[in-house]
Every structure is written in C-alpha cells, then in structure tokens.
mmCIF file of C-alpha atoms in Angstrom:
data_model
loop_
_atom_site.group_PDB
_atom_site.id
_atom_site.type_symbol
_atom_site.label_atom_id
_atom_site.label_comp_id
_atom_site.label_asym_id
_atom_site.label_seq_id
_atom_site.Cartn_x
_atom_site.Cartn_y
_atom_site.Cartn_z
ATOM 1 C CA UNK Q 1155 89.184 72.790 63.203
ATOM 2 C CA UNK Q 1156 90.186 76.093 61.604
ATOM 3 C CA UNK Q 1157 90.207 79.332 63.620
ATOM 4 C CA UNK Q 1158 91.397 82.884 63.098
ATOM 5 C CA UNK Q 1159 93.274 84.538 65.975
ATOM 6 C CA UNK Q 1160 93.391 88.337 66.076
ATOM 7 C CA UNK Q 1161 95.988 89.530 68.582
ATOM 8 C CA UNK Q 1162 99.221 87.734 69.430
ATOM 9 C CA UNK Q 1163 100.089 89.230 72.796
ATOM 10 C CA UNK Q 1164 100.851 87.321 76.000
ATOM 11 C CA UNK Q 1165 97.700 85.222 75.868
ATOM 12 C CA UNK Q 1166 96.781 85.244 72.164
ATOM 13 C CA UNK Q 1167 100.118 83.804 71.091
ATOM 14 C CA UNK Q 1168 100.067 81.011 73.670
ATOM 15 C CA UNK Q 1169 96.436 80.157 72.925
ATOM 16 C CA UNK Q 1170 97.413 79.864 69.270
ATOM 17 C CA UNK Q 1171 100.263 77.526 70.201
ATOM 18 C CA UNK Q 1172 98.032 75.346 72.393
ATOM 19 C CA UNK Q 1173 95.450 75.051 69.626
ATOM 20 C CA UNK Q 1174 98.088 74.130 67.052
ATOM 21 C CA UNK Q 1175 99.428 71.476 69.417
ATOM 22 C CA UNK Q 1176 95.875 70.131 69.542
ATOM 23 C CA UNK Q 1177 95.779 69.764 65.759
ATOM 24 C CA UNK Q 1178 93.803 72.883 64.839
ATOM 25 C CA UNK Q 1179 94.661 75.123 61.887
ATOM 26 C CA UNK Q 1180 95.330 78.698 62.935
ATOM 27 C CA UNK Q 1181 95.208 81.808 60.748
ATOM 28 C CA UNK Q 1182 96.748 84.722 62.654
ATOM 29 C CA UNK Q 1183 96.718 88.511 62.545
ATOM 30 C CA UNK Q 1184 98.423 91.188 64.631
ATOM 31 C CA UNK Q 1185 99.476 94.819 64.323
ATOM 32 C CA UNK Q 1186 103.051 93.554 64.699
ATOM 33 C CA UNK Q 1187 104.317 91.917 61.517
ATOM 34 C CA UNK Q 1188 107.121 90.361 63.566
ATOM 35 C CA UNK Q 1189 104.611 88.688 65.911
ATOM 36 C CA UNK Q 1190 102.765 87.225 62.918
ATOM 37 C CA UNK Q 1191 106.014 86.063 61.335
ATOM 38 C CA UNK Q 1192 107.121 84.427 64.575
ATOM 39 C CA UNK Q 1193 103.931 82.395 65.052
ATOM 40 C CA UNK Q 1194 103.838 81.551 61.343
ATOM 41 C CA UNK Q 1195 107.289 80.060 61.822
ATOM 42 C CA UNK Q 1196 105.710 77.690 64.347
ATOM 43 C CA UNK Q 1197 103.049 76.501 61.920
ATOM 44 C CA UNK Q 1198 100.301 79.130 61.803
ATOM 45 C CA UNK Q 1199 99.003 80.674 58.577
ATOM 46 C CA UNK Q 1200 100.039 84.330 58.401
ATOM 47 C CA UNK Q 1201 97.728 87.137 57.299
ATOM 48 C CA UNK Q 1202 98.552 90.743 56.540
ATOM 49 C CA UNK Q 1203 95.227 92.302 57.609
ATOM 50 C CA UNK Q 1204 91.791 91.442 58.957
ATOM 51 C CA UNK Q 1205 90.431 91.232 55.418
ATOM 52 C CA UNK Q 1206 93.263 88.887 54.499
ATOM 53 C CA UNK Q 1207 92.580 86.775 57.584
ATOM 54 C CA UNK Q 1208 88.889 86.430 56.690
ATOM 55 C CA UNK Q 1209 89.767 85.509 53.102
ATOM 56 C CA UNK Q 1210 91.900 82.624 54.368
ATOM 57 C CA UNK Q 1211 89.162 81.154 56.578
ATOM 58 C CA UNK Q 1212 86.657 78.598 55.302
ATOM 59 C CA UNK Q 1213 82.945 79.243 55.802
ATOM 60 C CA UNK Q 1214 81.429 79.191 58.323
ATOM 61 C CA UNK Q 1215 84.308 81.289 59.641
ATOM 62 C CA UNK Q 1216 85.304 81.838 63.260
ATOM 63 C CA UNK Q 1217 87.646 84.600 64.419
ATOM 64 C CA UNK Q 1218 88.835 84.901 68.021
ATOM 65 C CA UNK Q 1219 89.723 88.432 69.192
ATOM 66 C CA UNK Q 1220 92.451 88.647 71.826
ATOM 67 C CA UNK Q 1221 93.280 92.352 71.967
ATOM 68 C CA UNK Q 1222 92.972 94.876 74.831
ATOM 69 C CA UNK Q 1223 89.421 95.558 76.001
ATOM 70 C CA UNK Q 1224 87.796 98.848 75.092
ATOM 71 C CA UNK Q 1225 88.482 100.725 71.879
ATOM 72 C CA UNK Q 1226 90.852 98.138 70.323
ATOM 73 C CA UNK Q 1227 88.256 95.387 70.742
ATOM 74 C CA UNK Q 1228 85.417 97.639 69.558
ATOM 75 C CA UNK Q 1229 87.248 98.599 66.366
ATOM 76 C CA UNK Q 1230 88.181 94.972 65.675
ATOM 77 C CA UNK Q 1231 84.601 93.765 66.150
ATOM 78 C CA UNK Q 1232 83.250 96.498 63.870
ATOM 79 C CA UNK Q 1233 85.812 95.649 61.189
ATOM 80 C CA UNK Q 1234 84.970 91.952 61.331
ATOM 81 C CA UNK Q 1235 81.212 92.588 61.205
ATOM 82 C CA UNK Q 1236 81.683 94.518 57.965
ATOM 83 C CA UNK Q 1237 83.574 91.615 56.418
ATOM 84 C CA UNK Q 1238 81.930 88.469 57.787
ATOM 85 C CA UNK Q 1239 78.868 86.725 56.386
ATOM 86 C CA UNK Q 1240 75.819 85.010 57.839
ATOM 87 C CA UNK Q 1241 76.792 81.909 59.812
ATOM 88 C CA UNK Q 1242 80.227 83.232 60.759
ATOM 89 C CA UNK Q 1243 81.216 83.746 64.399
ATOM 90 C CA UNK Q 1244 83.109 86.496 66.216
ATOM 91 C CA UNK Q 1245 84.624 85.444 69.539
ATOM 92 C CA UNK Q 1246 85.795 88.022 72.081
ATOM 93 C CA UNK Q 1247 88.156 86.332 74.523
ATOM 94 C CA UNK Q 1248 89.358 89.510 76.240
ATOM 95 C CA UNK Q 1249 87.987 91.292 79.289
ATOM 96 C CA UNK Q 1250 85.164 93.288 77.724
ATOM 97 C CA UNK Q 1251 82.283 94.737 79.709
ATOM 98 C CA UNK Q 1252 79.326 92.361 79.428
ATOM 99 C CA UNK Q 1253 77.028 95.246 78.470
ATOM 100 C CA UNK Q 1254 79.210 95.882 75.415
ATOM 101 C CA UNK Q 1255 78.771 92.207 74.505
ATOM 102 C CA UNK Q 1256 74.993 92.537 74.528
ATOM 103 C CA UNK Q 1257 75.168 95.558 72.227
ATOM 104 C CA UNK Q 1258 77.656 93.932 69.860
ATOM 105 C CA UNK Q 1259 75.661 90.705 69.733
ATOM 106 C CA UNK Q 1260 72.650 92.649 68.445
ATOM 107 C CA UNK Q 1261 74.776 94.283 65.734
ATOM 108 C CA UNK Q 1262 76.096 90.900 64.683
ATOM 109 C CA UNK Q 1263 72.666 89.262 64.740
ATOM 110 C CA UNK Q 1264 71.366 91.882 62.308
ATOM 111 C CA UNK Q 1265 73.805 90.451 59.768
ATOM 112 C CA UNK Q 1266 73.328 86.817 60.762
ATOM 113 C CA UNK Q 1267 76.748 86.679 62.431
ATOM 114 C CA UNK Q 1268 77.105 84.934 65.794
ATOM 115 C CA UNK Q 1269 78.796 86.729 68.692
ATOM 116 C CA UNK Q 1270 80.392 84.680 71.467
ATOM 117 C CA UNK Q 1271 81.968 86.205 74.570
ATOM 118 C CA UNK Q 1272 84.542 84.112 76.397
ATOM 119 C CA UNK Q 1273 85.835 85.111 79.809
ATOM 120 C CA UNK Q 1274 89.285 83.546 79.805
ATOM 121 C CA UNK Q 1275 91.450 82.868 82.855
ATOM 122 C CA UNK Q 1276 94.887 81.338 82.752
ATOM 123 C CA UNK Q 1277 97.288 84.183 82.167
ATOM 124 C CA UNK Q 1278 100.815 83.464 81.031
ATOM 125 C CA UNK Q 1279 100.578 79.894 82.350
ATOM 126 C CA UNK Q 1280 97.742 78.846 80.059
ATOM 127 C CA UNK Q 1281 99.910 77.272 77.366
ATOM 128 C CA UNK Q 1282 100.794 74.390 79.676
ATOM 129 C CA UNK Q 1283 97.997 74.510 82.290
ATOM 130 C CA UNK Q 1284 95.126 75.315 79.959
ATOM 131 C CA UNK Q 1285 92.538 78.094 80.159
ATOM 132 C CA UNK Q 1286 89.429 78.217 82.323
ATOM 133 C CA UNK Q 1287 86.652 79.603 80.116
ATOM 134 C CA UNK Q 1288 83.254 81.111 80.861
ATOM 135 C CA UNK Q 1289 81.289 81.332 77.606
ATOM 136 C CA UNK Q 1290 78.277 83.373 76.563
ATOM 137 C CA UNK Q 1291 76.443 83.337 73.245
ATOM 138 C CA UNK Q 1292 74.071 81.379 70.987
ATOM 139 C CA UNK Q 1293 73.986 77.667 71.787
ATOM 140 C CA UNK Q 1294 74.422 76.726 68.123
ATOM 141 C CA UNK Q 1295 77.658 78.686 67.775
ATOM 142 C CA UNK Q 1296 79.049 77.547 71.119
ATOM 143 C CA UNK Q 1297 78.425 73.896 70.306
ATOM 144 C CA UNK Q 1298 80.126 74.229 66.903
ATOM 145 C CA UNK Q 1299 83.192 75.717 68.592
ATOM 146 C CA UNK Q 1300 83.347 73.010 71.270
ATOM 147 C CA UNK Q 1301 86.513 71.391 69.795
ATOM 148 C CA UNK Q 1302 88.294 74.736 70.222
ATOM 149 C CA UNK Q 1303 87.155 75.173 73.823
ATOM 150 C CA UNK Q 1304 87.985 71.571 74.688
ATOM 151 C CA UNK Q 1305 91.545 71.968 73.407
ATOM 152 C CA UNK Q 1306 92.133 75.256 75.214
ATOM 153 C CA UNK Q 1307 90.659 74.013 78.508
ATOM 154 C CA UNK Q 1308 92.752 72.279 81.195
ATOM 155 C CA UNK Q 1309 90.714 69.062 81.158
ATOM 156 C CA UNK Q 1310 89.951 67.091 84.317
ATOM 157 C CA UNK Q 1311 93.578 66.509 85.224
ATOM 158 C CA UNK Q 1312 94.213 65.077 88.691
ATOM 159 C CA UNK Q 1313 91.724 67.273 90.576
ATOM 160 C CA UNK Q 1314 89.542 65.028 92.782
ATOM 161 C CA UNK Q 1315 85.967 64.807 91.589
ATOM 162 C CA UNK Q 1316 83.400 66.782 93.584
ATOM 163 C CA UNK Q 1317 81.150 64.249 95.390
ATOM 164 C CA UNK Q 1318 77.906 63.886 93.469
ATOM 165 C CA UNK Q 1319 79.330 65.442 90.304
ATOM 166 C CA UNK Q 1320 79.172 62.081 88.508
ATOM 167 C CA UNK Q 1321 75.384 62.525 88.371
ATOM 168 C CA UNK Q 1322 75.684 65.844 86.543
ATOM 169 C CA UNK Q 1323 76.263 66.482 82.853
ATOM 170 C CA UNK Q 1324 78.195 69.311 81.228
ATOM 171 C CA UNK Q 1325 81.747 70.459 80.614
ATOM 172 C CA UNK Q 1326 82.508 72.220 83.917
ATOM 173 C CA UNK Q 1327 84.852 69.460 85.062
ATOM 174 C CA UNK Q 1328 86.890 69.996 81.917
ATOM 175 C CA UNK Q 1329 87.394 73.684 82.711
ATOM 176 C CA UNK Q 1330 84.831 75.450 80.529
ATOM 177 C CA UNK Q 1331 81.092 76.154 80.627
ATOM 178 C CA UNK Q 1332 78.418 77.753 78.478
ATOM 179 C CA UNK Q 1333 77.015 80.275 80.947
ATOM 180 C CA UNK Q 1334 74.068 81.481 78.856
ATOM 181 C CA UNK Q 1335 73.247 84.176 76.272
ATOM 182 C CA UNK Q 1336 75.534 86.924 75.024
ATOM 183 C CA UNK Q 1337 77.286 88.807 77.812
ATOM 184 C CA UNK Q 1338 76.908 86.061 80.417
ATOM 185 C CA UNK Q 1339 80.417 84.716 79.871
ATOM 186 C CA UNK Q 1340 82.072 88.047 80.534
ATOM 187 C CA UNK Q 1341 79.651 88.705 83.401
ATOM 188 C CA UNK Q 1342 80.831 85.539 85.169
ATOM 189 C CA UNK Q 1343 84.486 86.375 84.409
ATOM 190 C CA UNK Q 1344 83.934 89.906 85.731
ATOM 191 C CA UNK Q 1345 82.767 88.617 89.102
ATOM 192 C CA UNK Q 1346 85.579 86.021 89.024
ATOM 193 C CA UNK Q 1347 88.091 88.865 88.802
ATOM 194 C CA UNK Q 1348 86.318 90.814 91.535
ATOM 195 C CA UNK Q 1349 86.667 87.778 93.813
ATOM 196 C CA UNK Q 1350 90.298 87.493 92.743
ATOM 197 C CA UNK Q 1351 90.879 91.040 94.038
ATOM 198 C CA UNK Q 1352 89.485 90.021 97.428
ATOM 199 C CA UNK Q 1353 91.534 86.809 97.652
ATOM 200 C CA UNK Q 1354 94.736 88.608 96.693
ATOM 201 C CA UNK Q 1355 94.026 91.326 99.247
ATOM 202 C CA UNK Q 1356 93.500 88.769 102.018
ATOM 203 C CA UNK Q 1357 96.847 87.080 101.337
ATOM 204 C CA UNK Q 1358 98.590 90.438 101.021
ATOM 205 C CA UNK Q 1359 97.260 91.785 104.316
ATOM 206 C CA UNK Q 1360 98.045 88.557 106.153
ATOM 207 C CA UNK Q 1361 101.664 88.548 105.020
ATOM 208 C CA UNK Q 1362 101.935 92.250 105.825
ATOM 209 C CA UNK Q 1363 101.007 91.367 109.415
ATOM 210 C CA UNK Q 1364 103.711 88.693 109.409
ATOM 211 C CA UNK Q 1365 106.299 91.110 108.042
ATOM 212 C CA UNK Q 1366 105.553 93.671 110.727
ATOM 213 C CA UNK Q 1367 105.607 91.170 113.589
ATOM 214 C CA UNK Q 1368 109.102 92.497 114.400
ATOM 215 C CA UNK Q 1369 107.800 96.012 115.039
ATOM 216 C CA UNK Q 1370 109.520 97.878 117.853
ATOM 217 C CA UNK Q 1371 106.051 99.024 118.901
ATOM 218 C CA UNK Q 1372 105.384 95.478 120.137
ATOM 219 C CA UNK Q 1373 106.538 94.078 123.497
ATOM 220 C CA UNK Q 1374 109.812 92.264 122.914
ATOM 221 C CA UNK Q 1375 108.463 88.869 123.969
ATOM 222 C CA UNK Q 1376 105.819 88.875 121.198
ATOM 223 C CA UNK Q 1377 108.043 90.026 118.366
ATOM 224 C CA UNK Q 1378 108.487 87.324 115.754
ATOM 225 C CA UNK Q 1379 111.022 87.280 112.937
ATOM 226 C CA UNK Q 1380 109.044 85.003 110.618
ATOM 227 C CA UNK Q 1381 110.174 83.192 107.481
ATOM 228 C CA UNK Q 1382 107.595 84.321 104.926
ATOM 229 C CA UNK Q 1383 108.641 81.922 102.129
ATOM 230 C CA UNK Q 1384 108.302 79.000 104.548
ATOM 231 C CA UNK Q 1385 104.862 80.122 105.724
ATOM 232 C CA UNK Q 1386 103.615 80.393 102.141
ATOM 233 C CA UNK Q 1387 105.104 76.991 101.360
ATOM 234 C CA UNK Q 1388 103.636 75.177 104.356
ATOM 235 C CA UNK Q 1389 100.190 76.632 103.626
ATOM 236 C CA UNK Q 1390 100.377 75.081 100.157
ATOM 237 C CA UNK Q 1391 100.545 71.659 101.828
ATOM 238 C CA UNK Q 1392 97.088 70.720 103.039
ATOM 239 C CA UNK Q 1393 95.945 74.124 104.332
ATOM 240 C CA UNK Q 1394 92.349 75.200 103.811
ATOM 241 C CA UNK Q 1395 93.657 78.487 102.336
ATOM 242 C CA UNK Q 1396 95.786 76.803 99.654
ATOM 243 C CA UNK Q 1397 95.211 78.000 96.078
ATOM 244 C CA UNK Q 1398 97.022 78.754 92.837
ATOM 245 C CA UNK Q 1399 97.370 82.371 94.001
ATOM 246 C CA UNK Q 1400 99.168 81.062 97.082
ATOM 247 C CA UNK Q 1401 101.396 78.939 94.834
ATOM 248 C CA UNK Q 1402 102.410 82.080 92.954
ATOM 249 C CA UNK Q 1403 102.882 83.978 96.217
ATOM 250 C CA UNK Q 1404 105.218 81.253 97.458
ATOM 251 C CA UNK Q 1405 107.147 81.455 94.197
ATOM 252 C CA UNK Q 1406 107.589 85.221 94.457
ATOM 253 C CA UNK Q 1407 108.665 85.075 98.114
ATOM 254 C CA UNK Q 1408 111.139 82.284 97.417
ATOM 255 C CA UNK Q 1409 112.716 84.373 94.670
ATOM 256 C CA UNK Q 1410 112.995 87.406 96.982
ATOM 257 C CA UNK Q 1411 111.459 87.463 100.499
ATOM 258 C CA UNK Q 1412 111.460 91.273 100.566
ATOM 259 C CA UNK Q 1413 109.810 91.618 97.125
ATOM 260 C CA UNK Q 1414 112.055 94.628 96.620
ATOM 261 C CA UNK Q 1415 111.763 94.479 92.826
ATOM 262 C CA UNK Q 1416 108.044 95.303 93.002
ATOM 263 C CA UNK Q 1417 106.894 98.890 93.373
ATOM 264 C CA UNK Q 1418 103.615 98.362 95.248
ATOM 265 C CA UNK Q 1419 101.783 100.400 92.598
ATOM 266 C CA UNK Q 1420 98.812 98.149 91.771
ATOM 267 C CA UNK Q 1421 96.682 98.627 88.672
ATOM 268 C CA UNK Q 1422 93.103 97.456 88.259
ATOM 269 C CA UNK Q 1423 92.075 96.178 84.863
ATOM 270 C CA UNK Q 1424 88.409 97.228 85.020
ATOM 271 C CA UNK Q 1425 86.572 94.073 86.049
ATOM 272 C CA UNK Q 1426 86.774 94.936 89.739
ATOM 273 C CA UNK Q 1427 85.054 98.259 89.123
ATOM 274 C CA UNK Q 1428 82.388 96.629 86.969
ATOM 275 C CA UNK Q 1429 81.770 93.975 89.636
ATOM 276 C CA UNK Q 1430 81.084 96.670 92.237
ATOM 277 C CA UNK Q 1431 78.840 98.523 89.770
ATOM 278 C CA UNK Q 1432 76.871 95.297 89.201
ATOM 279 C CA UNK Q 1433 76.574 94.797 92.966
ATOM 280 C CA UNK Q 1434 75.194 98.325 93.315
ATOM 281 C CA UNK Q 1435 72.685 97.773 90.491
ATOM 282 C CA UNK Q 1436 71.550 94.519 92.142
ATOM 283 C CA UNK Q 1437 71.617 96.012 95.686
ATOM 284 C CA UNK Q 1438 73.984 93.223 96.778
ATOM 285 C CA UNK Q 1439 76.410 93.999 99.651
ATOM 286 C CA UNK Q 1440 80.007 93.442 98.493
ATOM 287 C CA UNK Q 1441 82.107 94.897 101.302
ATOM 288 C CA UNK Q 1442 85.239 92.772 100.818
ATOM 289 C CA UNK Q 1443 85.406 93.186 97.048
ATOM 290 C CA UNK Q 1444 84.805 96.933 97.319
ATOM 291 C CA UNK Q 1445 87.518 97.349 99.950
ATOM 292 C CA UNK Q 1446 89.971 95.357 97.800
ATOM 293 C CA UNK Q 1447 89.317 97.673 94.850
ATOM 294 C CA UNK Q 1448 89.765 100.794 96.966
ATOM 295 C CA UNK Q 1449 93.061 99.432 98.273
ATOM 296 C CA UNK Q 1450 94.346 99.320 94.709
ATOM 297 C CA UNK Q 1451 93.406 102.969 94.313
ATOM 298 C CA UNK Q 1452 95.258 103.797 97.535
ATOM 299 C CA UNK Q 1453 98.335 101.862 96.410
ATOM 300 C CA UNK Q 1454 99.001 104.509 93.795
ATOM 301 C CA UNK Q 1455 99.627 107.015 96.585
ATOM 302 C CA UNK Q 1456 101.093 105.055 99.517
ATOM 303 C CA UNK Q 1457 102.754 101.643 99.313
ATOM 304 C CA UNK Q 1458 102.806 98.966 101.999
ATOM 305 C CA UNK Q 1459 104.273 95.469 101.869
ATOM 306 C CA UNK Q 1460 100.735 94.248 101.164
ATOM 307 C CA UNK Q 1461 100.574 96.305 97.968
ATOM 308 C CA UNK Q 1462 104.042 95.093 97.000
ATOM 309 C CA UNK Q 1463 102.739 91.534 97.331
ATOM 310 C CA UNK Q 1464 99.726 92.379 95.148
ATOM 311 C CA UNK Q 1465 102.158 93.596 92.471
ATOM 312 C CA UNK Q 1466 104.077 90.336 92.776
ATOM 313 C CA UNK Q 1467 100.950 88.195 92.384
ATOM 314 C CA UNK Q 1468 99.776 90.149 89.323
ATOM 315 C CA UNK Q 1469 103.175 89.714 87.703
ATOM 316 C CA UNK Q 1470 103.228 85.997 88.431
ATOM 317 C CA UNK Q 1471 99.805 85.026 87.088
ATOM 318 C CA UNK Q 1472 99.404 87.518 84.264
ATOM 319 C CA UNK Q 1473 102.827 88.868 83.423
ATOM 320 C CA UNK Q 1474 101.669 92.343 84.468
ATOM 321 C CA UNK Q 1475 104.473 94.787 85.190
ATOM 322 C CA UNK Q 1476 103.309 97.561 87.477
ATOM 323 C CA UNK Q 1477 104.807 101.038 86.883
ATOM 324 C CA UNK Q 1478 107.429 102.244 89.297
ATOM 325 C CA UNK Q 1479 106.172 104.477 92.089
ATOM 326 C CA UNK Q 1480 106.774 108.177 91.634
ATOM 327 C CA UNK Q 1481 108.965 109.912 94.208
ATOM 328 C CA UNK Q 1482 106.859 111.637 96.839
ATOM 329 C CA UNK Q 1483 106.792 115.411 96.784
ATOM 330 C CA UNK Q 1484 108.036 117.134 99.892
#
C-alpha cells in the first residue's frame, strides 16, 4: 500500500522504515531536507513540500502526520485539507487533544476528506517491537488503512492469550483497535498516558524508599544498603508488578545505579493534564493520576531520586532528554 509520511523525527522515521520493511511504498516529507534525503536513501520516495508529497500519491491518497502536537499539527492538517480531494484521508498519529480531532474531522468532512486519529505508543523501540495503536475515525477509512495498521502493530507475538479471548473477534490481540468515531483514538491514548504517569510515579517512589533505606535517621538495625539494579531485575522475573516500564527501569539502573546523568527535571507532554481535565468534566475521581501530574510540576523546583528515575524512564521509552536543573538561588 502507498502512504505519505509527514514528519521524520524519532517516531516518524522509524514508522516509515517499519512500513517499508513490510512492503509498503512510502512518500516522505519533512522540514529537514537532510532527513528526507536520508530516508530516501533507504528506499522512500522523497518530496520537497506537502504539495509535492500529495502529487506523488495515488488517489485515494492517505497522508500520516507525525509532527509535534499543537500548532505544527494544526498547520499541517490545514495545508493538507486545502490540497486533498474527496476520498483522501488525513491521519494524525501524534498526541493531539481529542477535541481538536473532532473539530478537524468536521472541516475535513465538509470537503469529503476522511480524518483518522491514531494514538500511537511504542516510542523509540517501535521499529523492532511494533506500535500499539488506538484508532478513531470513519469505519470506511480505517478499514481501507488496515494493511498499514497491521504492519505497524506488534502482532500477537509470544504473549499468552487471555482466557476466553478466542471467542472474541477484532484486532486487539494484534496490537491495534478501532476505538470509535473521530477523537476516540486520541481520547484512549490520552488516558493511557495518564495511567502511564501513575505507573511511573509508583515505581519511582518505591525505589526512592529503597535508596533512602540507609538514612541515618533510621535505627541502625533497620538500615538496608539495597542493590537497586538487582531488585528491578528480580521483579521482572515473575512479579505481579512486572511491565515494560520496569524493564526500562532495570536497564537504566544497570547502566548507572545512581542515575546521576539524569537531572530529575520531568516534563509532561500534555496528555496527563488533559486526562485530569476529562476526569473533572466526567466527575470521576482520579487521585493517583492527579498526584502523579502534580509531582512532575514539583520536579521542576525540587528534585528527589524518584524524579531522577522518572527522567530515566522517559528517556528510555521515548528518547526524551529532560533539561538540566537550574542552580538554586540562595
């Protein structure tokens, strides 16, 4: 299948590579001519602009946007709407607010263009592991793009089947689902990231307790000098708290048990805030997720080992590099 990819950053470039490995034809565009040239050297079709990209796609066209959420995505969508024709599809695979998806879908529909929002999880590891995708948009467009989603997804792999799942249809076991109408894909991904905040915070606080088990404030007979890399590693082996986040935590601690290369300054990419806003609008208590978000705010003022571990996890799964902490004023 042919697909246009707009944005060749950490995820866009690797998604392009995975799709080409799966036999798809990729037409690529990026603000960096060097990025386009590099991927073209691996087999993609280069384009010099969005108009050029559209001209090189066969109708009905499909263009996947993988640029930063917010203004860059908005401008790209608007530019594509002005160029595309009825039957074409715009796919936003970034981390847009689901309410923006609903608005954009209406603009596209007025011109007969489909709008598909794809919450995409996989980070810098997606090229080899595949991408978990939560998809929103018209059923017709989503079904036509199924070969793309199937190639990007992890597939069943060696994960044991959930008992009773054999009686259920759908693509969830392959790592992607059609959640519903426009906006639903990013809504599900938004809550996914809110939960991620909470899980990361739980690991971070637990290991902070371990690190401080040598505190001189404790009676000497209950001070423990614990091996944090070993604890993370043993929990990966059959523990109920095992997860991919724990795998990445174990990796970071093995590389440097003190995590001294991480500042402890922890960014939030927006989805955590939107998750809490959705909880407020729905009157749903979300104490853990809210506390995890507030901890990230606090991390930009005071840094604990827990925040340092959050920085390490973000770098491991998404390639995020947190800014260095500013020196405190006296």
